[in-house]
C-alpha cells in the first residue's frame, strides 16, 4: 500500500528509540541483521555530461577539474568486476556520465560488459541515464539485474537541482526499466539544501511506484569544489538515521544502501545507520569520482561488529 505523507511524517517523528525499534523489527523480519551487501562501482565513462545536476562532478556545466575519460574497454571493466568479487562484492554497478543511452556501438559495448559481468555470477547493475523501452529490453536480455535511476529529491525541489530534465523524464525511464522486468534501484541525495519535507516527499513518491524499488540508495552529498552545491550544509546525522529507519519501515523488503558520503561519517554514525536498517554499502576506494573508505576499513568495521558481507544467495 502506498504511504501518504502524513503516515510518513508520523513514522519519522516518533521518538528515536521507538523509531529504531520499529525499524529493527521490520529489518529482522525480512533480512539477516548481521549481513551487509557490498556493492562496487565502476565509472565506465567519466565526465563531460551534458546534464547540469548541481551536485555532480561530471557535468560539463561545472568547472570541477575532473579529467574526462571515454568509454572503458570490456576487458578493463570485467577485470574490475573480478577484483570487486574477490573483495566480497556481490553486486557490481557500472555508471556512465551520459544524459541518455544512444543506440550504436557504445551501447553494444555496454551490453557486452553486462553479459560478461553477469557470467561472473554476481548481480549486475547499470546507471547510464535515460533509457527507452527497447534499450531496457536489450539490457535485460544481456543479463542485467538492476538499473539505478535516482529521483534524488522531492518533485518540487527537483528544478532547484537540475534544469536539463524533468522529474517526469526520470519516472518514464523507471517505468521502462520495470516493464522490461529489470529490478529498479532508485533513491536520493540528502544535504543539498532540501527540507525535511522534501526528503519525506521523495519517500512518498517511491512508495507510489508500482512495483516499489527493490533497492534504495541514500546518498549524502559529497560536496565537490566547482559545483553549485560545494558549500551546501550537511544533513544532521540524527536526521539521516531517522530517514534510513523510515525508509526501512516503508520498504521492508528493499535493500537500503548507505551510499555516498561514508568517508565523512564516524563509525558510530554508520553503526546507527545499520541498526536503522541500512543493509548495503558501496565498497572500493573511489565511488565514481569521489573518495570512499578503504575496503580494509570496511571489513575491519564489520568484523568489530560481528557482522559480515552478504554472501551470494546460493553460496
Ligand atoms: N548519469 C547517470 C544518472 O544521472 O542517472 C548515472 C550516474 S550519476 C553520477 C548516479 C547518481 O550518483 C546520481 O543520480 C546521484 O544520485 C549520485 N551522485 C552524483 N554525484 C553525487 C555527489 N556529489 N554526492 C552524492 N551523490 C551523488
Ligand atoms: C547511487 O545512488 N550512488 C552511487 C550509485 N548510485 C551510482 C554513486 C555515488 C556517486 C558519488 C559521487 C561521485 O563519486 O562522483
Ligand atoms: Fe550527468 Fe548523471 Fe552527473 Fe547528472 S548525475 S551530471 S546525469 S553524470
PDB file of C-alpha atoms in Angstrom, residues 3-305:
ATOM      1  CA  UNK A   3       2.036   5.588   2.121  1.00  0.00           C
ATOM      2  CA  UNK A   4       0.668   9.120   2.497  1.00  0.00           C
ATOM      3  CA  UNK A   5       2.904  11.985   3.534  1.00  0.00           C
ATOM      4  CA  UNK A   6       1.039  12.139   6.877  1.00  0.00           C
ATOM      5  CA  UNK A   7       1.776   8.493   7.581  1.00  0.00           C
ATOM      6  CA  UNK A   8       5.430   9.003   6.670  1.00  0.00           C
ATOM      7  CA  UNK A   9       5.666  12.057   8.948  1.00  0.00           C
ATOM      8  CA  UNK A  10       4.212  10.020  11.808  1.00  0.00           C
ATOM      9  CA  UNK A  11       6.752   7.241  11.380  1.00  0.00           C
ATOM     10  CA  UNK A  12       9.645   9.699  11.046  1.00  0.00           C
ATOM     11  CA  UNK A  13       8.744  11.829  14.073  1.00  0.00           C
ATOM     12  CA  UNK A  14       8.381   9.023  16.633  1.00  0.00           C
ATOM     13  CA  UNK A  15      10.873   9.115  19.470  1.00  0.00           C
ATOM     14  CA  UNK A  16      14.208   7.770  18.240  1.00  0.00           C
ATOM     15  CA  UNK A  17      14.022   4.657  20.489  1.00  0.00           C
ATOM     16  CA  UNK A  18      10.563   3.811  19.139  1.00  0.00           C
ATOM     17  CA  UNK A  19      11.594   4.515  15.544  1.00  0.00           C
ATOM     18  CA  UNK A  20      14.733   2.372  15.797  1.00  0.00           C
ATOM     19  CA  UNK A  21      12.807  -0.438  17.488  1.00  0.00           C
ATOM     20  CA  UNK A  22      10.167  -0.482  14.752  1.00  0.00           C
ATOM     21  CA  UNK A  23      12.856  -0.389  12.059  1.00  0.00           C
ATOM     22  CA  UNK A  24      14.700  -3.283  13.730  1.00  0.00           C
ATOM     23  CA  UNK A  25      11.527  -5.346  13.932  1.00  0.00           C
ATOM     24  CA  UNK A  26      10.864  -4.855  10.219  1.00  0.00           C
ATOM     25  CA  UNK A  27      14.507  -5.356   9.328  1.00  0.00           C
ATOM     26  CA  UNK A  28      14.793  -8.638  11.222  1.00  0.00           C
ATOM     27  CA  UNK A  29      11.571  -9.979   9.710  1.00  0.00           C
ATOM     28  CA  UNK A  30      12.985  -9.675   6.190  1.00  0.00           C
ATOM     29  CA  UNK A  31      16.791  -9.585   6.400  1.00  0.00           C
ATOM     30  CA  UNK A  32      19.729 -11.038   8.284  1.00  0.00           C
ATOM     31  CA  UNK A  33      20.692  -8.180  10.657  1.00  0.00           C
ATOM     32  CA  UNK A  34      24.333  -9.314  10.628  1.00  0.00           C
ATOM     33  CA  UNK A  35      24.776  -9.014   6.831  1.00  0.00           C
ATOM     34  CA  UNK A  36      25.687  -6.018   4.712  1.00  0.00           C
ATOM     35  CA  UNK A  37      25.823  -6.334   0.934  1.00  0.00           C
ATOM     36  CA  UNK A  38      28.965  -4.942  -0.663  1.00  0.00           C
ATOM     37  CA  UNK A  39      28.360  -3.251  -3.983  1.00  0.00           C
ATOM     38  CA  UNK A  40      31.224  -1.880  -6.082  1.00  0.00           C
ATOM     39  CA  UNK A  41      31.018   0.897  -8.652  1.00  0.00           C
ATOM     40  CA  UNK A  42      32.849   1.358 -11.914  1.00  0.00           C
ATOM     41  CA  UNK A  43      32.770   4.670 -13.728  1.00  0.00           C
ATOM     42  CA  UNK A  44      32.779   3.269 -17.249  1.00  0.00           C
ATOM     43  CA  UNK A  45      32.587   6.723 -18.898  1.00  0.00           C
ATOM     44  CA  UNK A  46      33.811   9.763 -16.982  1.00  0.00           C
ATOM     45  CA  UNK A  47      32.853  13.424 -17.256  1.00  0.00           C
ATOM     46  CA  UNK A  48      31.597  15.804 -19.990  1.00  0.00           C
ATOM     47  CA  UNK A  49      27.988  15.013 -19.129  1.00  0.00           C
ATOM     48  CA  UNK A  50      25.544  17.447 -20.800  1.00  0.00           C
ATOM     49  CA  UNK A  51      23.180  17.425 -17.777  1.00  0.00           C
ATOM     50  CA  UNK A  52      23.515  20.184 -15.161  1.00  0.00           C
ATOM     51  CA  UNK A  53      22.911  18.245 -11.912  1.00  0.00           C
ATOM     52  CA  UNK A  54      24.081  20.725  -9.268  1.00  0.00           C
ATOM     53  CA  UNK A  55      25.765  18.036  -7.140  1.00  0.00           C
ATOM     54  CA  UNK A  56      27.766  16.326  -9.852  1.00  0.00           C
ATOM     55  CA  UNK A  57      31.496  16.497 -10.561  1.00  0.00           C
ATOM     56  CA  UNK A  58      30.900  15.133 -14.074  1.00  0.00           C
ATOM     57  CA  UNK A  59      28.631  17.822 -15.502  1.00  0.00           C
ATOM     58  CA  UNK A  60      30.086  19.808 -18.375  1.00  0.00           C
ATOM     59  CA  UNK A  61      28.384  22.864 -16.831  1.00  0.00           C
ATOM     60  CA  UNK A  62      30.678  22.928 -13.766  1.00  0.00           C
ATOM     61  CA  UNK A  63      34.432  23.609 -13.567  1.00  0.00           C
ATOM     62  CA  UNK A  64      35.499  20.803 -11.261  1.00  0.00           C
ATOM     63  CA  UNK A  65      38.848  19.974 -12.854  1.00  0.00           C
ATOM     64  CA  UNK A  66      37.761  16.375 -13.379  1.00  0.00           C
ATOM     65  CA  UNK A  67      39.652  14.572 -16.148  1.00  0.00           C
ATOM     66  CA  UNK A  68      37.216  13.040 -18.612  1.00  0.00           C
ATOM     67  CA  UNK A  69      37.579   9.533 -19.989  1.00  0.00           C
ATOM     68  CA  UNK A  70      35.955   7.774 -22.948  1.00  0.00           C
ATOM     69  CA  UNK A  71      34.051   4.515 -22.513  1.00  0.00           C
ATOM     70  CA  UNK A  72      36.300   1.871 -20.927  1.00  0.00           C
ATOM     71  CA  UNK A  73      37.007  -1.388 -22.739  1.00  0.00           C
ATOM     72  CA  UNK A  74      35.021  -4.509 -21.900  1.00  0.00           C
ATOM     73  CA  UNK A  75      38.216  -6.212 -20.652  1.00  0.00           C
ATOM     74  CA  UNK A  76      39.033  -3.377 -18.230  1.00  0.00           C
ATOM     75  CA  UNK A  77      35.560  -3.390 -16.715  1.00  0.00           C
ATOM     76  CA  UNK A  78      35.345  -7.179 -16.411  1.00  0.00           C
ATOM     77  CA  UNK A  79      38.749  -7.195 -14.690  1.00  0.00           C
ATOM     78  CA  UNK A  80      37.446  -4.588 -12.208  1.00  0.00           C
ATOM     79  CA  UNK A  81      34.383  -6.734 -11.550  1.00  0.00           C
ATOM     80  CA  UNK A  82      36.602  -9.747 -10.853  1.00  0.00           C
ATOM     81  CA  UNK A  83      38.603  -7.752  -8.293  1.00  0.00           C
ATOM     82  CA  UNK A  84      35.378  -6.461  -6.709  1.00  0.00           C
ATOM     83  CA  UNK A  85      34.034 -10.008  -6.389  1.00  0.00           C
ATOM     84  CA  UNK A  86      37.313 -11.161  -4.822  1.00  0.00           C
ATOM     85  CA  UNK A  87      36.900  -8.382  -2.233  1.00  0.00           C
ATOM     86  CA  UNK A  88      33.434  -9.574  -1.240  1.00  0.00           C
ATOM     87  CA  UNK A  89      31.195  -7.554  -3.561  1.00  0.00           C
ATOM     88  CA  UNK A  90      28.114  -9.419  -4.769  1.00  0.00           C
ATOM     89  CA  UNK A  91      26.841  -6.551  -6.879  1.00  0.00           C
ATOM     90  CA  UNK A  92      28.726  -4.528  -9.494  1.00  0.00           C
ATOM     91  CA  UNK A  93      27.316  -1.253 -10.780  1.00  0.00           C
ATOM     92  CA  UNK A  94      28.534   0.427 -13.980  1.00  0.00           C
ATOM     93  CA  UNK A  95      27.913   4.166 -14.229  1.00  0.00           C
ATOM     94  CA  UNK A  96      28.230   6.364 -17.302  1.00  0.00           C
ATOM     95  CA  UNK A  97      28.156  10.171 -17.411  1.00  0.00           C
ATOM     96  CA  UNK A  98      25.504  10.190 -20.104  1.00  0.00           C
ATOM     97  CA  UNK A  99      22.225  12.086 -20.308  1.00  0.00           C
ATOM     98  CA  UNK A 100      20.667   9.122 -22.092  1.00  0.00           C
ATOM     99  CA  UNK A 101      21.595   5.926 -23.850  1.00  0.00           C
ATOM    100  CA  UNK A 102      22.015   6.161 -27.614  1.00  0.00           C
ATOM    101  CA  UNK A 103      21.759   3.077 -29.781  1.00  0.00           C
ATOM    102  CA  UNK A 104      25.039   2.226 -31.506  1.00  0.00           C
ATOM    103  CA  UNK A 105      28.487   0.763 -30.892  1.00  0.00           C
ATOM    104  CA  UNK A 106      28.901   2.296 -27.415  1.00  0.00           C
ATOM    105  CA  UNK A 107      25.659   0.790 -26.157  1.00  0.00           C
ATOM    106  CA  UNK A 108      26.645  -2.533 -27.750  1.00  0.00           C
ATOM    107  CA  UNK A 109      29.898  -2.342 -25.784  1.00  0.00           C
ATOM    108  CA  UNK A 110      27.958  -1.771 -22.540  1.00  0.00           C
ATOM    109  CA  UNK A 111      25.738  -4.775 -23.368  1.00  0.00           C
ATOM    110  CA  UNK A 112      28.884  -6.892 -23.750  1.00  0.00           C
ATOM    111  CA  UNK A 113      30.094  -5.656 -20.344  1.00  0.00           C
ATOM    112  CA  UNK A 114      26.747  -6.564 -18.800  1.00  0.00           C
ATOM    113  CA  UNK A 115      26.747 -10.102 -20.151  1.00  0.00           C
ATOM    114  CA  UNK A 116      30.378 -10.756 -19.186  1.00  0.00           C
ATOM    115  CA  UNK A 117      29.931  -9.390 -15.651  1.00  0.00           C
ATOM    116  CA  UNK A 118      26.721 -11.430 -15.286  1.00  0.00           C
ATOM    117  CA  UNK A 119      28.755 -14.505 -16.212  1.00  0.00           C
ATOM    118  CA  UNK A 120      30.848 -13.909 -13.047  1.00  0.00           C
ATOM    119  CA  UNK A 121      27.722 -14.818 -11.121  1.00  0.00           C
ATOM    120  CA  UNK A 122      27.259 -11.532  -9.305  1.00  0.00           C
ATOM    121  CA  UNK A 123      24.412  -9.038  -9.553  1.00  0.00           C
ATOM    122  CA  UNK A 124      24.916  -6.556 -12.386  1.00  0.00           C
ATOM    123  CA  UNK A 125      23.585  -3.027 -12.236  1.00  0.00           C
ATOM    124  CA  UNK A 126      23.937  -0.098 -14.638  1.00  0.00           C
ATOM    125  CA  UNK A 127      23.251   3.609 -14.371  1.00  0.00           C
ATOM    126  CA  UNK A 128      23.502   5.168 -17.813  1.00  0.00           C
ATOM    127  CA  UNK A 129      20.944   7.981 -17.746  1.00  0.00           C
ATOM    128  CA  UNK A 130      17.595   7.889 -19.532  1.00  0.00           C
ATOM    129  CA  UNK A 131      16.525   4.745 -21.371  1.00  0.00           C
ATOM    130  CA  UNK A 132      13.884   3.952 -23.972  1.00  0.00           C
ATOM    131  CA  UNK A 133      11.797   0.783 -23.552  1.00  0.00           C
ATOM    132  CA  UNK A 134      13.660  -1.160 -26.270  1.00  0.00           C
ATOM    133  CA  UNK A 135      17.010  -0.304 -24.644  1.00  0.00           C
ATOM    134  CA  UNK A 136      15.775  -1.572 -21.278  1.00  0.00           C
ATOM    135  CA  UNK A 137      14.723  -4.793 -23.008  1.00  0.00           C
ATOM    136  CA  UNK A 138      18.179  -5.222 -24.560  1.00  0.00           C
ATOM    137  CA  UNK A 139      19.816  -4.698 -21.152  1.00  0.00           C
ATOM    138  CA  UNK A 140      17.509  -7.314 -19.665  1.00  0.00           C
ATOM    139  CA  UNK A 141      18.362  -9.769 -22.442  1.00  0.00           C
ATOM    140  CA  UNK A 142      22.079  -9.174 -21.790  1.00  0.00           C
ATOM    141  CA  UNK A 143      21.592 -10.285 -18.174  1.00  0.00           C
ATOM    142  CA  UNK A 144      21.167  -7.008 -16.282  1.00  0.00           C
ATOM    143  CA  UNK A 145      19.860  -7.494 -12.726  1.00  0.00           C
ATOM    144  CA  UNK A 146      19.038  -3.890 -11.802  1.00  0.00           C
ATOM    145  CA  UNK A 147      19.060  -0.364 -13.178  1.00  0.00           C
ATOM    146  CA  UNK A 148      19.887   2.626 -10.976  1.00  0.00           C
ATOM    147  CA  UNK A 149      17.992   5.808 -11.745  1.00  0.00           C
ATOM    148  CA  UNK A 150      17.616   8.148  -8.770  1.00  0.00           C
ATOM    149  CA  UNK A 151      14.807  10.642  -8.286  1.00  0.00           C
ATOM    150  CA  UNK A 152      17.203  12.409  -5.896  1.00  0.00           C
ATOM    151  CA  UNK A 153      14.703  14.675  -4.075  1.00  0.00           C
ATOM    152  CA  UNK A 154      11.059  15.816  -3.985  1.00  0.00           C
ATOM    153  CA  UNK A 155       9.212  16.742  -7.192  1.00  0.00           C
ATOM    154  CA  UNK A 156       9.076  20.371  -6.025  1.00  0.00           C
ATOM    155  CA  UNK A 157      12.776  20.755  -5.151  1.00  0.00           C
ATOM    156  CA  UNK A 158      13.953  18.946  -8.313  1.00  0.00           C
ATOM    157  CA  UNK A 159      14.185  22.035 -10.534  1.00  0.00           C
ATOM    158  CA  UNK A 160      16.452  23.748  -7.987  1.00  0.00           C
ATOM    159  CA  UNK A 161      18.953  20.943  -8.592  1.00  0.00           C
ATOM    160  CA  UNK A 162      18.583  20.034 -12.274  1.00  0.00           C
ATOM    161  CA  UNK A 163      17.215  22.089 -15.172  1.00  0.00           C
ATOM    162  CA  UNK A 164      18.117  19.872 -18.133  1.00  0.00           C
ATOM    163  CA  UNK A 165      15.496  17.185 -17.459  1.00  0.00           C
ATOM    164  CA  UNK A 166      12.258  16.769 -15.526  1.00  0.00           C
ATOM    165  CA  UNK A 167      11.001  14.503 -12.766  1.00  0.00           C
ATOM    166  CA  UNK A 168       8.617  13.074 -15.375  1.00  0.00           C
ATOM    167  CA  UNK A 169      11.596  12.101 -17.603  1.00  0.00           C
ATOM    168  CA  UNK A 170      13.029  10.181 -14.664  1.00  0.00           C
ATOM    169  CA  UNK A 171       9.712   8.432 -13.961  1.00  0.00           C
ATOM    170  CA  UNK A 172       9.440   7.351 -17.609  1.00  0.00           C
ATOM    171  CA  UNK A 173      12.809   5.623 -17.543  1.00  0.00           C
ATOM    172  CA  UNK A 174      11.900   3.914 -14.277  1.00  0.00           C
ATOM    173  CA  UNK A 175       8.704   2.659 -15.942  1.00  0.00           C
ATOM    174  CA  UNK A 176      10.663   1.333 -18.953  1.00  0.00           C
ATOM    175  CA  UNK A 177      13.038  -0.472 -16.572  1.00  0.00           C
ATOM    176  CA  UNK A 178      10.322  -2.197 -14.561  1.00  0.00           C
ATOM    177  CA  UNK A 179       8.299  -3.039 -17.692  1.00  0.00           C
ATOM    178  CA  UNK A 180      11.377  -4.819 -19.036  1.00  0.00           C
ATOM    179  CA  UNK A 181      11.482  -6.964 -15.899  1.00  0.00           C
ATOM    180  CA  UNK A 182      14.611  -5.321 -14.503  1.00  0.00           C
ATOM    181  CA  UNK A 183      14.776  -4.556 -10.798  1.00  0.00           C
ATOM    182  CA  UNK A 184      14.580  -0.835 -10.017  1.00  0.00           C
ATOM    183  CA  UNK A 185      17.239   0.850  -7.892  1.00  0.00           C
ATOM    184  CA  UNK A 186      16.013   4.341  -7.056  1.00  0.00           C
ATOM    185  CA  UNK A 187      16.857   6.669  -4.220  1.00  0.00           C
ATOM    186  CA  UNK A 188      18.123  10.113  -3.496  1.00  0.00           C
ATOM    187  CA  UNK A 189      20.658  12.524  -2.086  1.00  0.00           C
ATOM    188  CA  UNK A 190      20.448  14.444   1.168  1.00  0.00           C
ATOM    189  CA  UNK A 191      22.446  17.516   2.097  1.00  0.00           C
ATOM    190  CA  UNK A 192      21.577  19.573  -0.998  1.00  0.00           C
ATOM    191  CA  UNK A 193      19.816  22.326   0.974  1.00  0.00           C
ATOM    192  CA  UNK A 194      16.469  20.485   0.785  1.00  0.00           C
ATOM    193  CA  UNK A 195      13.951  20.480   3.651  1.00  0.00           C
ATOM    194  CA  UNK A 196      12.918  17.524   5.782  1.00  0.00           C
ATOM    195  CA  UNK A 197       9.625  17.578   3.874  1.00  0.00           C
ATOM    196  CA  UNK A 198      11.494  17.226   0.535  1.00  0.00           C
ATOM    197  CA  UNK A 199      13.230  14.093   1.849  1.00  0.00           C
ATOM    198  CA  UNK A 200       9.959  12.573   3.028  1.00  0.00           C
ATOM    199  CA  UNK A 201       8.157  13.521  -0.180  1.00  0.00           C
ATOM    200  CA  UNK A 202      10.775  11.537  -2.079  1.00  0.00           C
ATOM    201  CA  UNK A 203       9.865   8.511   0.061  1.00  0.00           C
ATOM    202  CA  UNK A 204       6.196   9.184  -0.719  1.00  0.00           C
ATOM    203  CA  UNK A 205       6.933   9.144  -4.468  1.00  0.00           C
ATOM    204  CA  UNK A 206       8.946   5.921  -4.115  1.00  0.00           C
ATOM    205  CA  UNK A 207       6.137   4.268  -2.174  1.00  0.00           C
ATOM    206  CA  UNK A 208       3.738   5.131  -5.003  1.00  0.00           C
ATOM    207  CA  UNK A 209       5.868   3.420  -7.660  1.00  0.00           C
ATOM    208  CA  UNK A 210       4.474   0.094  -8.806  1.00  0.00           C
ATOM    209  CA  UNK A 211       6.436  -2.022  -8.161  1.00  0.00           C
ATOM    210  CA  UNK A 212       8.264  -0.191  -5.378  1.00  0.00           C
ATOM    211  CA  UNK A 213      12.069  -0.159  -5.768  1.00  0.00           C
ATOM    212  CA  UNK A 214      13.934  -3.267  -4.669  1.00  0.00           C
ATOM    213  CA  UNK A 215      16.974  -1.143  -3.936  1.00  0.00           C
ATOM    214  CA  UNK A 216      17.028   2.347  -2.395  1.00  0.00           C
ATOM    215  CA  UNK A 217      20.345   4.195  -2.254  1.00  0.00           C
ATOM    216  CA  UNK A 218      20.512   7.029   0.276  1.00  0.00           C
ATOM    217  CA  UNK A 219      23.422   9.257  -0.701  1.00  0.00           C
ATOM    218  CA  UNK A 220      24.815  12.036   1.469  1.00  0.00           C
ATOM    219  CA  UNK A 221      26.084  14.761  -0.793  1.00  0.00           C
ATOM    220  CA  UNK A 222      29.817  14.610  -1.320  1.00  0.00           C
ATOM    221  CA  UNK A 223      30.466  18.320  -1.872  1.00  0.00           C
ATOM    222  CA  UNK A 224      32.612  18.831  -4.976  1.00  0.00           C
ATOM    223  CA  UNK A 225      34.533  22.094  -5.453  1.00  0.00           C
ATOM    224  CA  UNK A 226      33.341  23.919  -8.556  1.00  0.00           C
ATOM    225  CA  UNK A 227      29.741  22.661  -8.307  1.00  0.00           C
ATOM    226  CA  UNK A 228      26.904  24.969  -7.187  1.00  0.00           C
ATOM    227  CA  UNK A 229      26.482  22.791  -4.066  1.00  0.00           C
ATOM    228  CA  UNK A 230      30.090  22.907  -2.917  1.00  0.00           C
ATOM    229  CA  UNK A 231      29.094  24.738   0.285  1.00  0.00           C
ATOM    230  CA  UNK A 232      25.729  23.067   0.963  1.00  0.00           C
ATOM    231  CA  UNK A 233      25.159  22.330   4.675  1.00  0.00           C
ATOM    232  CA  UNK A 234      25.448  18.622   5.559  1.00  0.00           C
ATOM    233  CA  UNK A 235      22.453  16.737   6.964  1.00  0.00           C
ATOM    234  CA  UNK A 236      22.189  16.431  10.754  1.00  0.00           C
ATOM    235  CA  UNK A 237      23.391  12.863  11.487  1.00  0.00           C
ATOM    236  CA  UNK A 238      20.315  12.030  13.591  1.00  0.00           C
ATOM    237  CA  UNK A 239      18.077  13.158  10.718  1.00  0.00           C
ATOM    238  CA  UNK A 240      19.974  10.716   8.478  1.00  0.00           C
ATOM    239  CA  UNK A 241      19.343   7.885  10.939  1.00  0.00           C
ATOM    240  CA  UNK A 242      15.644   8.807  11.098  1.00  0.00           C
ATOM    241  CA  UNK A 243      15.441   8.860   7.298  1.00  0.00           C
ATOM    242  CA  UNK A 244      17.048   5.441   6.965  1.00  0.00           C
ATOM    243  CA  UNK A 245      14.806   3.926   9.642  1.00  0.00           C
ATOM    244  CA  UNK A 246      11.737   5.408   7.943  1.00  0.00           C
ATOM    245  CA  UNK A 247      12.893   4.012   4.588  1.00  0.00           C
ATOM    246  CA  UNK A 248      13.368   0.578   6.136  1.00  0.00           C
ATOM    247  CA  UNK A 249       9.860   0.629   7.667  1.00  0.00           C
ATOM    248  CA  UNK A 250       8.202   1.778   4.423  1.00  0.00           C
ATOM    249  CA  UNK A 251      10.124  -0.683   2.211  1.00  0.00           C
ATOM    250  CA  UNK A 252      10.575  -3.840   4.299  1.00  0.00           C
ATOM    251  CA  UNK A 253      11.966  -5.990   1.501  1.00  0.00           C
ATOM    252  CA  UNK A 254      14.194  -3.430  -0.207  1.00  0.00           C
ATOM    253  CA  UNK A 255      17.931  -3.222   0.081  1.00  0.00           C
ATOM    254  CA  UNK A 256      18.577   0.150   1.742  1.00  0.00           C
ATOM    255  CA  UNK A 257      22.019   1.287   0.658  1.00  0.00           C
ATOM    256  CA  UNK A 258      24.099   3.678   2.737  1.00  0.00           C
ATOM    257  CA  UNK A 259      25.706   5.110  -0.382  1.00  0.00           C
ATOM    258  CA  UNK A 260      27.838   8.224  -0.983  1.00  0.00           C
ATOM    259  CA  UNK A 261      29.248  10.219   1.910  1.00  0.00           C
ATOM    260  CA  UNK A 262      30.519   7.485   4.250  1.00  0.00           C
ATOM    261  CA  UNK A 263      34.020   8.933   4.325  1.00  0.00           C
ATOM    262  CA  UNK A 264      32.592  11.936   6.179  1.00  0.00           C
ATOM    263  CA  UNK A 265      30.780   9.684   8.713  1.00  0.00           C
ATOM    264  CA  UNK A 266      32.084   8.359  12.011  1.00  0.00           C
ATOM    265  CA  UNK A 267      31.996   4.602  12.647  1.00  0.00           C
ATOM    266  CA  UNK A 268      29.318   5.309  15.238  1.00  0.00           C
ATOM    267  CA  UNK A 269      27.054   7.018  12.699  1.00  0.00           C
ATOM    268  CA  UNK A 270      27.477   4.170  10.222  1.00  0.00           C
ATOM    269  CA  UNK A 271      26.604   1.715  13.002  1.00  0.00           C
ATOM    270  CA  UNK A 272      23.433   3.651  13.819  1.00  0.00           C
ATOM    271  CA  UNK A 273      22.533   3.533  10.117  1.00  0.00           C
ATOM    272  CA  UNK A 274      22.965  -0.274  10.124  1.00  0.00           C
ATOM    273  CA  UNK A 275      20.792  -0.501  13.254  1.00  0.00           C
ATOM    274  CA  UNK A 276      18.210   1.671  11.480  1.00  0.00           C
ATOM    275  CA  UNK A 277      18.051  -0.875   8.662  1.00  0.00           C
ATOM    276  CA  UNK A 278      20.698   0.044   6.091  1.00  0.00           C
ATOM    277  CA  UNK A 279      21.986  -3.250   4.732  1.00  0.00           C
ATOM    278  CA  UNK A 280      24.339  -2.370   1.909  1.00  0.00           C
ATOM    279  CA  UNK A 281      27.335  -0.120   1.307  1.00  0.00           C
ATOM    280  CA  UNK A 282      29.426   0.794  -1.711  1.00  0.00           C
ATOM    281  CA  UNK A 283      32.934  -0.565  -1.280  1.00  0.00           C
ATOM    282  CA  UNK A 284      36.145   0.394  -3.046  1.00  0.00           C
ATOM    283  CA  UNK A 285      38.488   3.339  -2.556  1.00  0.00           C
ATOM    284  CA  UNK A 286      36.509   5.506  -5.004  1.00  0.00           C
ATOM    285  CA  UNK A 287      32.796   5.754  -5.693  1.00  0.00           C
ATOM    286  CA  UNK A 288      32.524   7.149  -9.245  1.00  0.00           C
ATOM    287  CA  UNK A 289      34.795  10.178  -8.926  1.00  0.00           C
ATOM    288  CA  UNK A 290      34.976  10.853  -5.174  1.00  0.00           C
ATOM    289  CA  UNK A 291      36.868   9.012  -2.418  1.00  0.00           C
ATOM    290  CA  UNK A 292      35.302   6.300  -0.261  1.00  0.00           C
ATOM    291  CA  UNK A 293      36.610   4.365   2.784  1.00  0.00           C
ATOM    292  CA  UNK A 294      39.347   1.801   2.022  1.00  0.00           C
ATOM    293  CA  UNK A 295      37.988  -1.759   1.671  1.00  0.00           C
ATOM    294  CA  UNK A 296      40.206  -2.885   4.578  1.00  0.00           C
ATOM    295  CA  UNK A 297      38.499  -0.295   6.801  1.00  0.00           C
ATOM    296  CA  UNK A 298      35.022  -1.569   5.852  1.00  0.00           C
ATOM    297  CA  UNK A 299      35.992  -5.190   6.506  1.00  0.00           C
ATOM    298  CA  UNK A 300      37.505  -4.174   9.872  1.00  0.00           C
ATOM    299  CA  UNK A 301      34.371  -2.245  10.882  1.00  0.00           C
ATOM    300  CA  UNK A 302      32.059  -5.166  10.107  1.00  0.00           C
ATOM    301  CA  UNK A 303      34.345  -7.598  11.893  1.00  0.00           C
ATOM    302  CA  UNK A 304      34.348  -5.404  15.011  1.00  0.00           C
ATOM    303  CA  UNK A 305      30.536  -5.501  14.940  1.00  0.00           C
TER     304      UNK A 305
END
